[in-house]
């Protein structure tokens, strides 16, 4: 006892703000020990019980379990070490809560979500890094039409009877790249389409990843992007087959975006006479990319190319990709394509 001061359990409850039931429970768990008992068996607590219960209450509010709290109040563990361990545990919980909130937010944003959609979104949000990589690789393999890569376990192994000395790396003949090896530009394009969800992703990044992963599983979207990649490859091969030393020619979508954006920003209507110079510049710059220089009906062929390249979900994919990777938001190309197509259509009819 300190100066003969002692408190009943009710007095201790008033001083600490804890209920009598909670203090009795902590006492039964030996987190706070009575200093004495009355002849009738009632517990009496010393002044140190007030500080001890305040510490126990704080630690419980921080989410620590009773066994850990017991070790702290009995001092085998330093408070700093326990706090650091608790911070790490909270980081895991926060990450899990962020995933849950992202999934629920995505579900709530839909007009009529189904349980199947919610289940898919939850599964996509909780994929491991390896599983995320496998999903995206499957999408990009389908888009770039990459052949399946055999694993090391699938490779045939020579039998001992067939074994023969192998040349050392220095003696081995140079290996030629296979005829269907991806072009370096194609590899760069593939990398530019690859999402990389960071370890400590924000809720916005997690939500974007779920939407992007769901989009990548859509067969129609895969087919549309595959057509765009083929178009890009065809333009590249055509450019590379041109005159040596000439600068590369951008594809029609990039040209349309660059040429048309000023007209869009200025509010020029595609069918207005003010759009004539813009359309003329568009045709002039796109003709080399399409191998159509001097074509008798330039508006028709360019219109066909732009309509084939129109895929609004490409803008969605690139926007989500930028969010996941922490890149600046890309400029959508669909408005430029629509303006250019409308302008070309008006002049094709007029011609």
Short mmCIF file of C-alpha atoms in Angstrom, two decimals:
data_model
loop_
_atom_site.label_atom_id
_atom_site.label_comp_id
_atom_site.label_asym_id
_atom_site.label_seq_id
_atom_site.Cartn_x
_atom_site.Cartn_y
_atom_site.Cartn_z
CA UNK A 1 0.00 0.00 0.00
CA UNK A 2 1.07 3.56 -0.65
CA UNK A 3 0.20 5.87 2.30
CA UNK A 4 -2.63 3.52 3.14
CA UNK A 5 -4.58 4.60 0.04
CA UNK A 6 -6.65 1.92 -1.62
CA UNK A 7 -9.57 1.84 -3.99
CA UNK A 8 -12.54 -0.38 -4.36
CA UNK A 9 -13.25 -1.72 -7.81
CA UNK A 10 -16.06 0.85 -8.18
CA UNK A 11 -13.75 3.72 -7.23
CA UNK A 12 -11.14 2.42 -9.66
CA UNK A 13 -13.76 2.33 -12.41
CA UNK A 14 -14.64 5.98 -11.81
CA UNK A 15 -10.97 7.01 -11.89
CA UNK A 16 -10.05 5.08 -15.07
CA UNK A 17 -13.27 5.28 -17.08
CA UNK A 18 -13.37 1.49 -17.38
CA UNK A 19 -16.40 -0.54 -16.35
CA UNK A 20 -16.41 -2.60 -13.19
CA UNK A 21 -16.89 -5.69 -15.33
CA UNK A 22 -13.81 -4.85 -17.46
CA UNK A 23 -11.60 -4.20 -14.42
CA UNK A 24 -12.73 -7.46 -12.83
CA UNK A 25 -11.87 -9.26 -16.09
CA UNK A 26 -8.40 -7.66 -16.25
CA UNK A 27 -7.87 -8.57 -12.62
CA UNK A 28 -8.83 -12.18 -13.31
CA UNK A 29 -6.31 -12.14 -16.18
CA UNK A 30 -3.64 -10.83 -13.75
CA UNK A 31 -3.14 -7.65 -15.74
CA UNK A 32 -3.87 -5.72 -12.55
CA UNK A 33 -3.53 -7.31 -9.14
CA UNK A 34 -5.44 -6.33 -5.98
CA UNK A 35 -3.23 -4.96 -3.21
CA UNK A 36 -5.45 -6.58 -0.59
CA UNK A 37 -8.90 -7.88 0.17
CA UNK A 38 -11.40 -6.84 2.79
CA UNK A 39 -12.55 -9.34 5.48
CA UNK A 40 -15.60 -9.85 3.29
CA UNK A 41 -13.35 -10.76 0.32
CA UNK A 42 -13.77 -7.56 -1.72
CA UNK A 43 -10.75 -6.46 -3.73
CA UNK A 44 -8.83 -3.30 -2.88
CA UNK A 45 -6.35 -1.75 -5.30
CA UNK A 46 -3.39 0.52 -4.71
CA UNK A 47 -2.73 3.83 -6.54
CA UNK A 48 -0.39 2.09 -9.04
CA UNK A 49 -3.43 0.21 -10.40
CA UNK A 50 -4.73 3.45 -11.93
CA UNK A 51 -1.60 3.92 -14.09
CA UNK A 52 -1.43 0.22 -14.93
CA UNK A 53 -5.05 0.14 -16.11
CA UNK A 54 -4.50 3.30 -18.18
CA UNK A 55 -1.62 1.54 -19.96
CA UNK A 56 -3.69 -1.60 -20.49
CA UNK A 57 -6.55 0.45 -21.92
CA UNK A 58 -4.24 2.29 -24.33
CA UNK A 59 -2.66 -0.94 -25.55
CA UNK A 60 -6.05 -2.56 -26.06
CA UNK A 61 -7.22 0.43 -28.12
CA UNK A 62 -4.12 -0.05 -30.28
CA UNK A 63 -5.26 -3.59 -31.00
CA UNK A 64 -2.81 -5.60 -28.89
CA UNK A 65 -3.81 -8.96 -27.46
CA UNK A 66 -3.94 -9.75 -23.76
CA UNK A 67 -0.84 -11.96 -23.81
CA UNK A 68 1.26 -9.25 -25.44
CA UNK A 69 -0.10 -6.66 -22.99
CA UNK A 70 0.79 -8.91 -20.08
CA UNK A 71 4.37 -9.15 -21.32
CA UNK A 72 4.54 -5.37 -21.67
CA UNK A 73 3.16 -4.46 -18.29
CA UNK A 74 5.43 -7.06 -16.71
CA UNK A 75 8.32 -5.49 -18.67
CA UNK A 76 10.05 -8.43 -20.44
CA UNK A 77 9.46 -6.56 -23.74
CA UNK A 78 10.37 -2.97 -24.52
CA UNK A 79 7.45 -0.77 -25.45
CA UNK A 80 9.31 0.51 -28.54
CA UNK A 81 9.79 -2.98 -29.92
CA UNK A 82 6.16 -3.89 -29.37
CA UNK A 83 5.06 -0.63 -31.02
CA UNK A 84 7.22 -1.39 -34.10
CA UNK A 85 5.74 -4.89 -34.37
CA UNK A 86 2.25 -3.48 -34.01
CA UNK A 87 2.90 -0.93 -36.78
CA UNK A 88 3.91 -3.77 -39.13
CA UNK A 89 0.77 -5.71 -38.23
CA UNK A 90 -1.39 -2.62 -38.78
CA UNK A 91 0.18 -2.10 -42.22
CA UNK A 92 -0.99 -5.58 -43.22
CA UNK A 93 -4.48 -4.89 -41.88
CA UNK A 94 -4.65 -1.51 -43.64
CA UNK A 95 -3.60 -3.12 -46.92
CA UNK A 96 -6.32 -5.76 -46.56
CA UNK A 97 -8.91 -3.11 -45.67
CA UNK A 98 -7.83 -1.02 -48.67
CA UNK A 99 -8.41 -4.02 -50.93
CA UNK A 100 -11.84 -4.65 -49.45
CA UNK A 101 -12.83 -1.02 -49.77
CA UNK A 102 -11.63 -0.89 -53.37
CA UNK A 103 -13.70 -3.94 -54.29
CA UNK A 104 -16.80 -2.63 -52.51
CA UNK A 105 -16.37 0.80 -54.14
CA UNK A 106 -16.10 -0.81 -57.57
CA UNK A 107 -19.23 -2.88 -56.87
CA UNK A 108 -21.16 0.14 -55.56
CA UNK A 109 -20.25 2.15 -58.68
CA UNK A 110 -21.97 -0.38 -60.93
CA UNK A 111 -25.59 0.01 -61.84
CA UNK A 112 -26.72 -3.57 -61.26
CA UNK A 113 -23.75 -5.64 -60.02
CA UNK A 114 -24.13 -9.39 -59.76
CA UNK A 115 -22.66 -11.65 -57.12
CA UNK A 116 -20.51 -13.22 -59.84
CA UNK A 117 -19.05 -9.82 -60.73
CA UNK A 118 -18.36 -9.04 -57.07
CA UNK A 119 -16.69 -12.41 -56.60
CA UNK A 120 -14.52 -11.85 -59.69
CA UNK A 121 -13.50 -8.37 -58.54
CA UNK A 122 -12.60 -9.68 -55.09
CA UNK A 123 -10.52 -12.47 -56.62
CA UNK A 124 -8.72 -10.02 -58.90
CA UNK A 125 -8.01 -7.64 -56.01
CA UNK A 126 -6.47 -10.36 -53.86
CA UNK A 127 -4.20 -11.97 -56.47
CA UNK A 128 -0.58 -12.35 -55.51
CA UNK A 129 2.09 -10.51 -57.50
CA UNK A 130 2.92 -13.74 -59.35
CA UNK A 131 -0.75 -14.33 -60.19
CA UNK A 132 -1.17 -10.74 -61.38
CA UNK A 133 1.86 -11.15 -63.64
CA UNK A 134 0.48 -14.40 -65.06
CA UNK A 135 -2.91 -12.80 -65.81
CA UNK A 136 -1.39 -9.82 -67.62
CA UNK A 137 1.10 -12.00 -69.49
CA UNK A 138 -1.83 -14.07 -70.73
CA UNK A 139 -3.54 -10.93 -72.01
CA UNK A 140 -0.41 -9.60 -73.70
CA UNK A 141 0.45 -13.00 -75.19
CA UNK A 142 -3.01 -13.10 -76.74
CA UNK A 143 -2.71 -9.52 -78.01
CA UNK A 144 0.78 -9.95 -79.47
CA UNK A 145 0.04 -13.54 -80.56
CA UNK A 146 3.09 -14.87 -78.76
CA UNK A 147 3.60 -18.65 -78.97
CA UNK A 148 3.42 -20.53 -75.65
CA UNK A 149 6.80 -20.71 -73.96
CA UNK A 150 7.82 -24.23 -72.83
CA UNK A 151 9.05 -24.52 -69.26
CA UNK A 152 12.36 -26.10 -68.36
CA UNK A 153 10.56 -29.21 -67.18
CA UNK A 154 8.96 -29.60 -70.63
CA UNK A 155 12.27 -29.64 -72.49
CA UNK A 156 13.32 -33.13 -73.67
CA UNK A 157 16.32 -34.46 -71.79
CA UNK A 158 18.95 -36.57 -73.64
CA UNK A 159 19.44 -40.10 -72.43
CA UNK A 160 22.92 -41.12 -71.19
CA UNK A 161 23.44 -43.18 -74.34
CA UNK A 162 22.77 -40.17 -76.54
CA UNK A 163 24.83 -37.77 -74.51
CA UNK A 164 27.74 -36.20 -76.32
CA UNK A 165 30.24 -33.50 -75.37
CA UNK A 166 28.74 -30.06 -75.75
CA UNK A 167 30.76 -27.09 -77.02
CA UNK A 168 31.68 -24.50 -74.46
CA UNK A 169 30.01 -21.07 -74.77
CA UNK A 170 33.20 -19.68 -76.31
CA UNK A 171 33.26 -22.42 -78.99
CA UNK A 172 29.56 -22.49 -79.70
CA UNK A 173 28.41 -21.06 -83.06
CA UNK A 174 26.47 -17.80 -82.92
CA UNK A 175 22.73 -18.27 -82.53
CA UNK A 176 20.48 -16.60 -85.06
CA UNK A 177 17.23 -15.08 -83.90
CA UNK A 178 14.20 -17.10 -85.06
CA UNK A 179 12.25 -15.73 -87.96
CA UNK A 180 9.24 -15.03 -85.70
CA UNK A 181 11.24 -13.36 -82.93
CA UNK A 182 9.49 -10.20 -81.69
CA UNK A 183 10.66 -6.93 -83.16
CA UNK A 184 12.40 -4.64 -80.61
CA UNK A 185 9.70 -2.02 -81.14
CA UNK A 186 7.08 -4.66 -80.35
CA UNK A 187 8.85 -5.50 -77.11
CA UNK A 188 8.83 -1.83 -76.15
CA UNK A 189 5.13 -1.56 -76.95
CA UNK A 190 4.40 -4.63 -74.83
CA UNK A 191 6.32 -3.20 -71.88
CA UNK A 192 4.45 0.08 -72.22
CA UNK A 193 1.16 -1.83 -71.85
CA UNK A 194 2.22 -3.76 -68.72
CA UNK A 195 0.73 -2.68 -65.37
CA UNK A 196 2.91 -2.92 -62.24
CA UNK A 197 0.85 -2.59 -59.06
CA UNK A 198 3.18 -1.20 -56.34
CA UNK A 199 3.58 -2.97 -52.99
CA UNK A 200 1.94 -0.12 -51.10
CA UNK A 201 -0.76 0.70 -53.62
CA UNK A 202 -3.37 3.34 -52.92
CA UNK A 203 -7.05 2.52 -53.00
CA UNK A 204 -7.31 4.31 -56.35
CA UNK A 205 -4.53 2.12 -57.77
CA UNK A 206 -6.14 -1.07 -56.46
CA UNK A 207 -9.51 -0.07 -57.94
CA UNK A 208 -7.83 0.72 -61.27
CA UNK A 209 -6.03 -2.63 -61.22
CA UNK A 210 -9.30 -4.52 -60.66
CA UNK A 211 -10.98 -2.71 -63.57
CA UNK A 212 -7.94 -3.17 -65.81
CA UNK A 213 -7.64 -6.88 -65.01
CA UNK A 214 -11.34 -7.39 -65.66
CA UNK A 215 -11.02 -5.58 -69.00
CA UNK A 216 -8.01 -7.70 -69.98
CA UNK A 217 -10.12 -10.86 -69.56
CA UNK A 218 -12.70 -9.66 -72.08
CA UNK A 219 -12.33 -11.64 -75.31
CA UNK A 220 -13.76 -8.85 -77.50
CA UNK A 221 -11.32 -6.33 -76.06
CA UNK A 222 -8.42 -8.74 -76.62
CA UNK A 223 -9.44 -9.17 -80.25
CA UNK A 224 -9.76 -5.40 -80.74
CA UNK A 225 -6.31 -4.70 -79.28
CA UNK A 226 -4.86 -7.54 -81.34
CA UNK A 227 -6.17 -5.84 -84.50
CA UNK A 228 -4.59 -2.55 -83.42
CA UNK A 229 -1.26 -4.28 -82.79
CA UNK A 230 -1.40 -5.93 -86.22
CA UNK A 231 -2.14 -2.53 -87.73
CA UNK A 232 0.81 -1.04 -85.88
CA UNK A 233 3.06 -3.88 -87.03
CA UNK A 234 1.89 -3.49 -90.62
CA UNK A 235 2.65 0.21 -90.57
CA UNK A 236 6.07 -0.47 -89.07
CA UNK A 237 6.98 -3.07 -91.69
CA UNK A 238 5.83 -0.71 -94.43
CA UNK A 239 7.96 2.08 -93.05
CA UNK A 240 11.00 -0.15 -92.66
CA UNK A 241 10.65 -1.26 -96.26
CA UNK A 242 10.94 2.32 -97.49
CA UNK A 243 13.95 4.34 -98.52
CA UNK A 244 16.94 3.91 -96.23
CA UNK A 245 17.73 6.93 -94.15
CA UNK A 246 14.22 8.39 -94.24
CA UNK A 247 12.67 9.27 -90.86
CA UNK A 248 10.02 6.93 -89.40
CA UNK A 249 6.42 7.78 -90.12
CA UNK A 250 3.92 7.75 -87.22
CA UNK A 251 0.72 5.74 -87.47
CA UNK A 252 -2.58 7.31 -88.42
CA UNK A 253 -3.93 7.49 -84.86
CA UNK A 254 -0.91 9.45 -83.64
CA UNK A 255 -1.13 11.76 -86.64
CA UNK A 256 -4.87 12.30 -86.17
CA UNK A 257 -4.35 13.16 -82.51
CA UNK A 258 -1.59 15.65 -83.27
CA UNK A 259 -3.32 17.32 -86.21
CA UNK A 260 -6.88 17.38 -84.90
CA UNK A 261 -6.38 18.37 -81.23
CA UNK A 262 -5.96 22.06 -82.05
CA UNK A 263 -9.23 22.06 -83.98
CA UNK A 264 -10.95 20.23 -81.14
CA UNK A 265 -9.67 22.73 -78.59
CA UNK A 266 -10.76 25.62 -80.80
CA UNK A 267 -14.29 24.26 -81.10
CA UNK A 268 -14.16 23.94 -84.90
CA UNK A 269 -16.94 21.69 -86.16
CA UNK A 270 -15.68 18.83 -88.37
CA UNK A 271 -18.08 19.70 -91.23
CA UNK A 272 -17.30 23.46 -91.15
CA UNK A 273 -15.20 25.09 -93.92
CA UNK A 274 -12.68 26.09 -91.23
CA UNK A 275 -11.84 22.40 -90.88
CA UNK A 276 -10.69 22.08 -94.52
CA UNK A 277 -7.02 22.93 -93.82
CA UNK A 278 -6.99 20.49 -90.89
CA UNK A 279 -8.37 17.68 -93.07
CA UNK A 280 -5.89 18.48 -95.84
CA UNK A 281 -2.99 18.34 -93.37
CA UNK A 282 -4.33 15.08 -91.95
CA UNK A 283 -4.49 13.41 -95.36
CA UNK A 284 -1.07 14.72 -96.38
CA UNK A 285 0.61 13.42 -93.22
CA UNK A 286 -1.21 10.08 -93.10
CA UNK A 287 -0.69 9.11 -96.75
CA UNK A 288 2.95 7.97 -96.31
CA UNK A 289 2.04 5.95 -93.19
CA UNK A 290 -0.63 4.07 -95.13
CA UNK A 291 1.25 3.79 -98.40
CA UNK A 292 -1.53 5.75 -100.07
CA UNK A 293 0.31 8.79 -101.42
CA UNK A 294 -1.48 9.98 -104.55
CA UNK A 295 -4.60 7.87 -103.90
CA UNK A 296 -7.55 8.95 -106.03
CA UNK A 297 -9.99 8.96 -103.08
CA UNK A 298 -7.91 9.88 -100.01
CA UNK A 299 -10.86 10.64 -97.76
CA UNK A 300 -12.39 7.19 -98.16
CA UNK A 301 -9.29 5.12 -97.38
CA UNK A 302 -8.27 7.29 -94.43
CA UNK A 303 -11.81 7.12 -93.05
CA UNK A 304 -11.67 3.32 -93.23
CA UNK A 305 -8.34 3.25 -91.40
CA UNK A 306 -9.56 5.53 -88.62
CA UNK A 307 -12.84 3.67 -88.17
CA UNK A 308 -10.92 0.39 -87.91
CA UNK A 309 -8.62 1.95 -85.30
CA UNK A 310 -11.48 3.30 -83.17
CA UNK A 311 -11.58 1.39 -79.87
CA UNK A 312 -12.79 3.56 -76.94
CA UNK A 313 -11.81 0.90 -74.43
CA UNK A 314 -8.19 1.43 -75.45
CA UNK A 315 -8.43 4.87 -73.81
CA UNK A 316 -9.93 3.21 -70.72
CA UNK A 317 -7.11 0.67 -70.57
CA UNK A 318 -4.41 3.35 -70.94
CA UNK A 319 -6.07 5.53 -68.31
CA UNK A 320 -6.22 2.64 -65.83
CA UNK A 321 -2.67 1.63 -66.74
CA UNK A 322 -1.41 5.12 -65.92
CA UNK A 323 -3.21 5.07 -62.57
CA UNK A 324 -1.75 1.67 -61.61
CA UNK A 325 1.78 2.60 -62.67
CA UNK A 326 1.68 6.12 -61.26
CA UNK A 327 2.16 7.72 -64.69
CA UNK A 328 0.68 11.03 -65.86
CA UNK A 329 -2.83 10.66 -67.24
CA UNK A 330 -2.67 10.01 -71.01
CA UNK A 331 -4.59 12.08 -73.51
CA UNK A 332 -7.51 10.08 -74.95
CA UNK A 333 -7.39 9.53 -78.70
CA UNK A 334 -11.04 8.60 -79.30
CA UNK A 335 -12.30 12.23 -79.49
CA UNK A 336 -9.64 13.02 -82.11
CA UNK A 337 -10.53 9.91 -84.12
CA UNK A 338 -14.25 10.75 -83.97
CA UNK A 339 -13.65 14.34 -85.09
CA UNK A 340 -11.37 13.26 -87.94
CA UNK A 341 -13.80 10.54 -89.05
CA UNK A 342 -16.71 12.99 -89.05
CA UNK A 343 -14.70 15.51 -91.06
CA UNK A 344 -13.58 12.90 -93.59
CA UNK A 345 -17.08 11.48 -93.89
CA UNK A 346 -18.53 14.92 -94.63
CA UNK A 347 -15.99 15.57 -97.36
CA UNK A 348 -16.27 12.08 -98.85
CA UNK A 349 -20.03 12.66 -99.28
CA UNK A 350 -19.48 16.16 -100.64
CA UNK A 351 -16.89 14.86 -103.10
#
